mmCIF file of C-alpha atoms in Angstrom:
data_model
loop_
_atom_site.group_PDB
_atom_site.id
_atom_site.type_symbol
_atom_site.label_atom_id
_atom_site.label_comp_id
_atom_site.label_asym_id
_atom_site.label_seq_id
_atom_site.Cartn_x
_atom_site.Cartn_y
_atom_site.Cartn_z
ATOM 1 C CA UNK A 1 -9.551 -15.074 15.938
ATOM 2 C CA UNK A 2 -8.052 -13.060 12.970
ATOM 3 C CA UNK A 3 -8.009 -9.421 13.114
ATOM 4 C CA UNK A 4 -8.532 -7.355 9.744
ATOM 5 C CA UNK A 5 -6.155 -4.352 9.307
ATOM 6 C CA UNK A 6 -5.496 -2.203 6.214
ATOM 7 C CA UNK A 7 -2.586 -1.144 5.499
ATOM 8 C CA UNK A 8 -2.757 1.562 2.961
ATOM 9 C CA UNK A 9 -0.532 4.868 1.824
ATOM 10 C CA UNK A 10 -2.981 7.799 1.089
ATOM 11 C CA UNK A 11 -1.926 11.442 0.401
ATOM 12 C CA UNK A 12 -2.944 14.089 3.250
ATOM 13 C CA UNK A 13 -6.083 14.679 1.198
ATOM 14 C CA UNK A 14 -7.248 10.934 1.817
ATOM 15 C CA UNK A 15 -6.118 9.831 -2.092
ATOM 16 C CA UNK A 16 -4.625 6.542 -2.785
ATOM 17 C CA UNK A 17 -5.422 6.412 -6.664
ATOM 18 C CA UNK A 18 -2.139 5.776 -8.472
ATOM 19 C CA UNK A 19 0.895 6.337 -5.912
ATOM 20 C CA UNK A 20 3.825 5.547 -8.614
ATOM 21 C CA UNK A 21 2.135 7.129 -11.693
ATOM 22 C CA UNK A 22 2.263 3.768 -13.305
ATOM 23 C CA UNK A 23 -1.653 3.598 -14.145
ATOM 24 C CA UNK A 24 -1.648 7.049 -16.251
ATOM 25 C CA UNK A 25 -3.411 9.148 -13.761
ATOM 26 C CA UNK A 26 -2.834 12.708 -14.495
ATOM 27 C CA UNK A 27 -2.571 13.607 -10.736
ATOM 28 C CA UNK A 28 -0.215 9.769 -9.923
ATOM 29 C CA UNK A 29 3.122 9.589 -8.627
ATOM 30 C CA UNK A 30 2.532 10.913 -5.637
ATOM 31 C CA UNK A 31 4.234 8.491 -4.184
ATOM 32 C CA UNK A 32 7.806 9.928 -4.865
ATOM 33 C CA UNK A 33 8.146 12.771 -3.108
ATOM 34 C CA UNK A 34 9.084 11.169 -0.321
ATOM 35 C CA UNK A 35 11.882 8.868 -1.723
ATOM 36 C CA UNK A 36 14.295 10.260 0.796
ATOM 37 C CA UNK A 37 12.023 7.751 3.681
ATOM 38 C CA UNK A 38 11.920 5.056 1.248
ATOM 39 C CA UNK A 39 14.026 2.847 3.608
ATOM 40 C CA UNK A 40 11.899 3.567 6.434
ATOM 41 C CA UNK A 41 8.814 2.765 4.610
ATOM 42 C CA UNK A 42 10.006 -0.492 3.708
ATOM 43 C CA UNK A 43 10.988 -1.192 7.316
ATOM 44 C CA UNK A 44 7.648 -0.304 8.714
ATOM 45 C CA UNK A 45 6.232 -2.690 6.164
ATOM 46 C CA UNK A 46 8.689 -5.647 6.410
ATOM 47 C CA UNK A 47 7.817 -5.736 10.133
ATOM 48 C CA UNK A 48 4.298 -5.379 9.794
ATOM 49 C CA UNK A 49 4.422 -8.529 7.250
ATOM 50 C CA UNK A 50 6.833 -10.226 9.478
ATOM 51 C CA UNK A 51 3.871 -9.834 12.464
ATOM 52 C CA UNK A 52 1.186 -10.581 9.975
ATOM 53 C CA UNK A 53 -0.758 -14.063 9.604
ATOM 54 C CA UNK A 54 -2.202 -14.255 5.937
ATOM 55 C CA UNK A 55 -2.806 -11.426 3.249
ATOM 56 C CA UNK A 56 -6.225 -10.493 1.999
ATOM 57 C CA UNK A 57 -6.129 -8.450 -1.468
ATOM 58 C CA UNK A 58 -8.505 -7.716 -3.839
ATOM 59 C CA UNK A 59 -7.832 -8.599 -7.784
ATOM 60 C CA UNK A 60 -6.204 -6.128 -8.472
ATOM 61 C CA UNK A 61 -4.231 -5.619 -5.824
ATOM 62 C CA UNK A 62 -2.933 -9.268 -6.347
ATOM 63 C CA UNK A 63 -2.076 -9.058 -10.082
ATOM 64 C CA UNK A 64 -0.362 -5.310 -9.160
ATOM 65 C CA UNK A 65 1.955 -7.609 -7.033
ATOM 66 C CA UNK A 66 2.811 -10.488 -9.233
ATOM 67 C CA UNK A 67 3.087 -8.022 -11.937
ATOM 68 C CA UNK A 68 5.953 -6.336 -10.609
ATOM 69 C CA UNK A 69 7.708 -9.334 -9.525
ATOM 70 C CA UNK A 70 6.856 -10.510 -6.047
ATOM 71 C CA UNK A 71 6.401 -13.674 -6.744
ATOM 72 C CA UNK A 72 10.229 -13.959 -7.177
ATOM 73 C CA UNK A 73 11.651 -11.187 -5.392
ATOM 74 C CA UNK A 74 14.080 -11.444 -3.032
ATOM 75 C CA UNK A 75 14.635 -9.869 0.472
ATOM 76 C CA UNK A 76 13.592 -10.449 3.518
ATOM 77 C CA UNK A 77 9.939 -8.624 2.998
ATOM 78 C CA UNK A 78 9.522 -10.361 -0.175
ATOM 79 C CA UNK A 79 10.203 -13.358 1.346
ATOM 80 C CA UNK A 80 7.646 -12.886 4.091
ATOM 81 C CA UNK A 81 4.729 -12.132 1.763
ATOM 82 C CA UNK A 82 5.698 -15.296 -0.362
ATOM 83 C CA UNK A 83 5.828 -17.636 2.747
ATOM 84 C CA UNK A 84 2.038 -16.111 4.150
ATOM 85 C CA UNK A 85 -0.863 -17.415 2.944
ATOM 86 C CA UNK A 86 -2.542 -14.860 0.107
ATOM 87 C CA UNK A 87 -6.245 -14.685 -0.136
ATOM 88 C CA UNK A 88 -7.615 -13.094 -2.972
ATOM 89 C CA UNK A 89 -11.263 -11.874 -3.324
ATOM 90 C CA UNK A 90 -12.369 -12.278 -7.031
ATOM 91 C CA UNK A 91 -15.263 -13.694 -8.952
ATOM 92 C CA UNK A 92 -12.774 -13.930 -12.387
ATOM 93 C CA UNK A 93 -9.865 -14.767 -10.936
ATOM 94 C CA UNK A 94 -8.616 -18.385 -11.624
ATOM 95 C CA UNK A 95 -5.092 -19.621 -12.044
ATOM 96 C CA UNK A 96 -2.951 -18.130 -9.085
ATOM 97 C CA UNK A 97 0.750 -17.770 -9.544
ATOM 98 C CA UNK A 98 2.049 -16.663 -6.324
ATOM 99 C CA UNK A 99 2.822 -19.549 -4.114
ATOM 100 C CA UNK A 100 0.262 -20.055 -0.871
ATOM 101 C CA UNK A 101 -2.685 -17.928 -2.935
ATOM 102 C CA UNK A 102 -6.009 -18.951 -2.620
ATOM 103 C CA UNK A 103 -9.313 -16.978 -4.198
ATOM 104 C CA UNK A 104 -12.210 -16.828 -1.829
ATOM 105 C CA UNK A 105 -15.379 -17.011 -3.932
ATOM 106 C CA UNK A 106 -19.019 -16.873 -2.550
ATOM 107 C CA UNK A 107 -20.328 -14.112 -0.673
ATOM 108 C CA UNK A 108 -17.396 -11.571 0.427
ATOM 109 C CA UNK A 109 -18.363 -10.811 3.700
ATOM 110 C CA UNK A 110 -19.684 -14.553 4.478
ATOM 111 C CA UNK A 111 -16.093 -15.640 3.023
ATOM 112 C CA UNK A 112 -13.982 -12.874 4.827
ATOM 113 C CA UNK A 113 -16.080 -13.215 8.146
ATOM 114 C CA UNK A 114 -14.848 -17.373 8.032
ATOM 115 C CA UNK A 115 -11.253 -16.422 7.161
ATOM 116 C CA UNK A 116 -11.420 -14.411 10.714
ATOM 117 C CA UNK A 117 -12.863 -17.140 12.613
ATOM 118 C CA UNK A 118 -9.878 -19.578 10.570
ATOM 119 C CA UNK A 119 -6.676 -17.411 11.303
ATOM 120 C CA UNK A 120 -5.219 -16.624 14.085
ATOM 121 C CA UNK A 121 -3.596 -13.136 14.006
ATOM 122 C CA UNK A 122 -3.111 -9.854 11.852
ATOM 123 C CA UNK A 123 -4.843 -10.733 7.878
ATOM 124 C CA UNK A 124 -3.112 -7.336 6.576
ATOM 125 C CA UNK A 125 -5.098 -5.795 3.232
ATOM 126 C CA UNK A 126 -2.379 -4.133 1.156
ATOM 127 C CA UNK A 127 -3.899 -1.383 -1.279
ATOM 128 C CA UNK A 128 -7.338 -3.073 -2.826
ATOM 129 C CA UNK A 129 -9.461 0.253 -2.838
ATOM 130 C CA UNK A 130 -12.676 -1.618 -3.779
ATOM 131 C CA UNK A 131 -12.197 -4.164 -0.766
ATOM 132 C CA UNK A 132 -11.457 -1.683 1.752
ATOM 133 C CA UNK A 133 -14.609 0.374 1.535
ATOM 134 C CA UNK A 134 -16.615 -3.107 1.416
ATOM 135 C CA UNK A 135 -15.233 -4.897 4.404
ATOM 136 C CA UNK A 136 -15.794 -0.839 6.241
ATOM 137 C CA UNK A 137 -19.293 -0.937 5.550
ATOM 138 C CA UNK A 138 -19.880 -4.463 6.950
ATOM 139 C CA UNK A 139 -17.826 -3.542 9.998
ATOM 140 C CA UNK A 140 -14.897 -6.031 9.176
ATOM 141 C CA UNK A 141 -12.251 -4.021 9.663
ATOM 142 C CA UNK A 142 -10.546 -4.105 13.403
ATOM 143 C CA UNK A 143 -7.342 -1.885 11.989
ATOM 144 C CA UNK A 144 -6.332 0.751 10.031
ATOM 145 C CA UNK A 145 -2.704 1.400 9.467
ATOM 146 C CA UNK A 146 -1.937 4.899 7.292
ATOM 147 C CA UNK A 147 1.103 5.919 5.872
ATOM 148 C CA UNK A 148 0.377 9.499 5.106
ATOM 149 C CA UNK A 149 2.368 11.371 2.517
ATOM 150 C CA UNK A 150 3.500 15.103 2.664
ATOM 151 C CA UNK A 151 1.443 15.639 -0.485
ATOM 152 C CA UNK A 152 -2.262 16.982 -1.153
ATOM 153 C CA UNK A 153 -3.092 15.697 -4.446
ATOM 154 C CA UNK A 154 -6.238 17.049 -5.596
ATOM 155 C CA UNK A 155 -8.166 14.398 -7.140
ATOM 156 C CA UNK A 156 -8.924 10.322 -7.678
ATOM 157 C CA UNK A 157 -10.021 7.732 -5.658
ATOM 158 C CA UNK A 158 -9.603 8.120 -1.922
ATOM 159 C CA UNK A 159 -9.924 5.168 0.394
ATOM 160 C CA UNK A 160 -13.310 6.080 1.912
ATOM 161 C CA UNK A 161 -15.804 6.918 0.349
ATOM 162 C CA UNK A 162 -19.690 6.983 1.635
ATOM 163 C CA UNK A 163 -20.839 4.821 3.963
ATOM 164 C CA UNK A 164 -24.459 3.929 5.641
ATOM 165 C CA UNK A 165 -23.518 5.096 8.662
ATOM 166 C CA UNK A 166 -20.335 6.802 10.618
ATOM 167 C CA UNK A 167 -17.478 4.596 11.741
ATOM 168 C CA UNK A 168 -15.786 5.569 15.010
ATOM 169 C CA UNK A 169 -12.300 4.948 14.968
ATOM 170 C CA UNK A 170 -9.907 4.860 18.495
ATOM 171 C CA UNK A 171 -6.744 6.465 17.720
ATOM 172 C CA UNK A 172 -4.037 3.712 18.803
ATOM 173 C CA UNK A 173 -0.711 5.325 18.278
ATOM 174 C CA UNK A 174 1.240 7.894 15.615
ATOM 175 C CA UNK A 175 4.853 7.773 14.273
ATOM 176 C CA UNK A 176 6.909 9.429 12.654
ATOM 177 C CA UNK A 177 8.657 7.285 9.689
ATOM 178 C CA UNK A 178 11.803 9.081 8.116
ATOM 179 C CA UNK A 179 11.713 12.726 7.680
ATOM 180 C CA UNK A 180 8.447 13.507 6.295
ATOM 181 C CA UNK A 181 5.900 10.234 6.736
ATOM 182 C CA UNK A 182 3.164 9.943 9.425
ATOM 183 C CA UNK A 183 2.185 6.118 10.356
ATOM 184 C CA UNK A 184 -1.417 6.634 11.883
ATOM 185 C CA UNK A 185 -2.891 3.669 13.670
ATOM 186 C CA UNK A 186 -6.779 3.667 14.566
ATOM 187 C CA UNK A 187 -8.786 0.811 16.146
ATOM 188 C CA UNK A 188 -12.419 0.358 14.993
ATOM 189 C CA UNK A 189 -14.630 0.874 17.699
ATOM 190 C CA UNK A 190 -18.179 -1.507 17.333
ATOM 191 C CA UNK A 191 -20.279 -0.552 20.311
ATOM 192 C CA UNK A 192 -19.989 3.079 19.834
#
C-alpha cells in the first residue's frame, strides 16, 4: 500500500507562498536566505526521490516543474523524478509533457485513495498548496516532511489552513540540514 507524504519548504511562520520570488509576491524569495545549505537541501531531496515510488502534484505544481526545465534536466535528482511515475490532479489539464505523467480525473479523493491501494511505497507531493490542504482534510496524508527556513515572512499562503477538525501528528524525527535548515518529520496519527 502507498503511503502519502508531503514534502514541502515553509518559512518558520508556516508560509510557503512564493519561495524564489518568481510569482511577484511582495513578501517571495524567501527562499534565498539560506543559499549557503543549498547543497544540503538538494541532497535531502535527491534521496527522498531516490526512496520515493510515484509523484503526486497538483497543476500547478506540475507546470512550475516543466516550466523550469525538469523535463530535461540533468543530474542524478532530475533524473529520478523523470524515471517515477508523475500523477497530476487536474480537471484542465490535458497534454502532459514530462515523460511517465498521468492526470487523475474523477473525484480527488476517490482517485488518490486508488493510487494508494495501486503503489507500493512513498507517493511524495512536492509543493501543490491547494492539494495538500485537500488530501489533510480527507485524512490522506500518512507523512509530512518540512524543510523549515530561518525566515518569518509575514504574509501569503501557508500550507494549512482550516480544517473540520484537528489533525494529530506523531513527531517521527528532526534534522538539522546545513547550517541553518530544520527537516521536521511527523506521522499522521488516525485513531487519535
Amino acid at each position: 500500500m502507498g503511503k502519502i507524504v508531503i514534502s514541502e519548504n515553509i518559512s518558520l511562520d508556516g508560509v510557503i507562498q512564493d519561495p524564489t520570488g518568481e510569482e511577484g509576491f511582495r513578501f517571495g524569495g524567501w527562499f534565498d536566505p539560506a543559499t549557503a545549505d543549498r547543497e544540503a537541501w538538494a541532497k535531502v531531496l535527491t534521496d527522498e526521490a531516490l526512496g520515493a515510488e510515484a509523484l503526486l502534484l497538483g497543476r500547478r505544481t506540475y507546470e512550475y516543474f516543466v516550466a523550469r526545465g525538469w523535463v530535461s534536466r540533468s543530474g542524478e535528482w532530475a533524473d529520478r523524478l523523470r524515471s517515477l511515475p508523475k500523477y497530476v490532479v487536474s480537471s484542465t489539464l490535458e497534454d502532459l509533457v514530462w515523460n511517465n505523467s498521468r492526470v487523475l480525473k474523477g473525484e480527488v479523493m476517490d482517485e488518490v485513495s486508488k493510487l494508494k491501494q495501486k503503489v507500493n511505497g512513498d507517493i511524495v507531493v512536492y509543493a501543490s498548496g491547494r492539494l495538500v490542504p485537500t488530501l489533510m482534510e480527507h485524512d490522506l496524508v500518512d507523512e509530512l516532511r518540512l524543510v523549515v527556513y530561518p525566515v518569518v515572512v509575514g504574509a501569503g499562503e501557508r500550507l494549512f489552513g482550516e480544517t473540520s477538525d484537528q489533525k494529530p501528528m506523531r513527531l517521527l524525527g528532526t534534522r538539522t540540514v546545513g547550517d541553518g535548515l530544520v527537516l521536521l518529520t511527523y506521522q499522521s496519527i488516525r485513531d487519535a
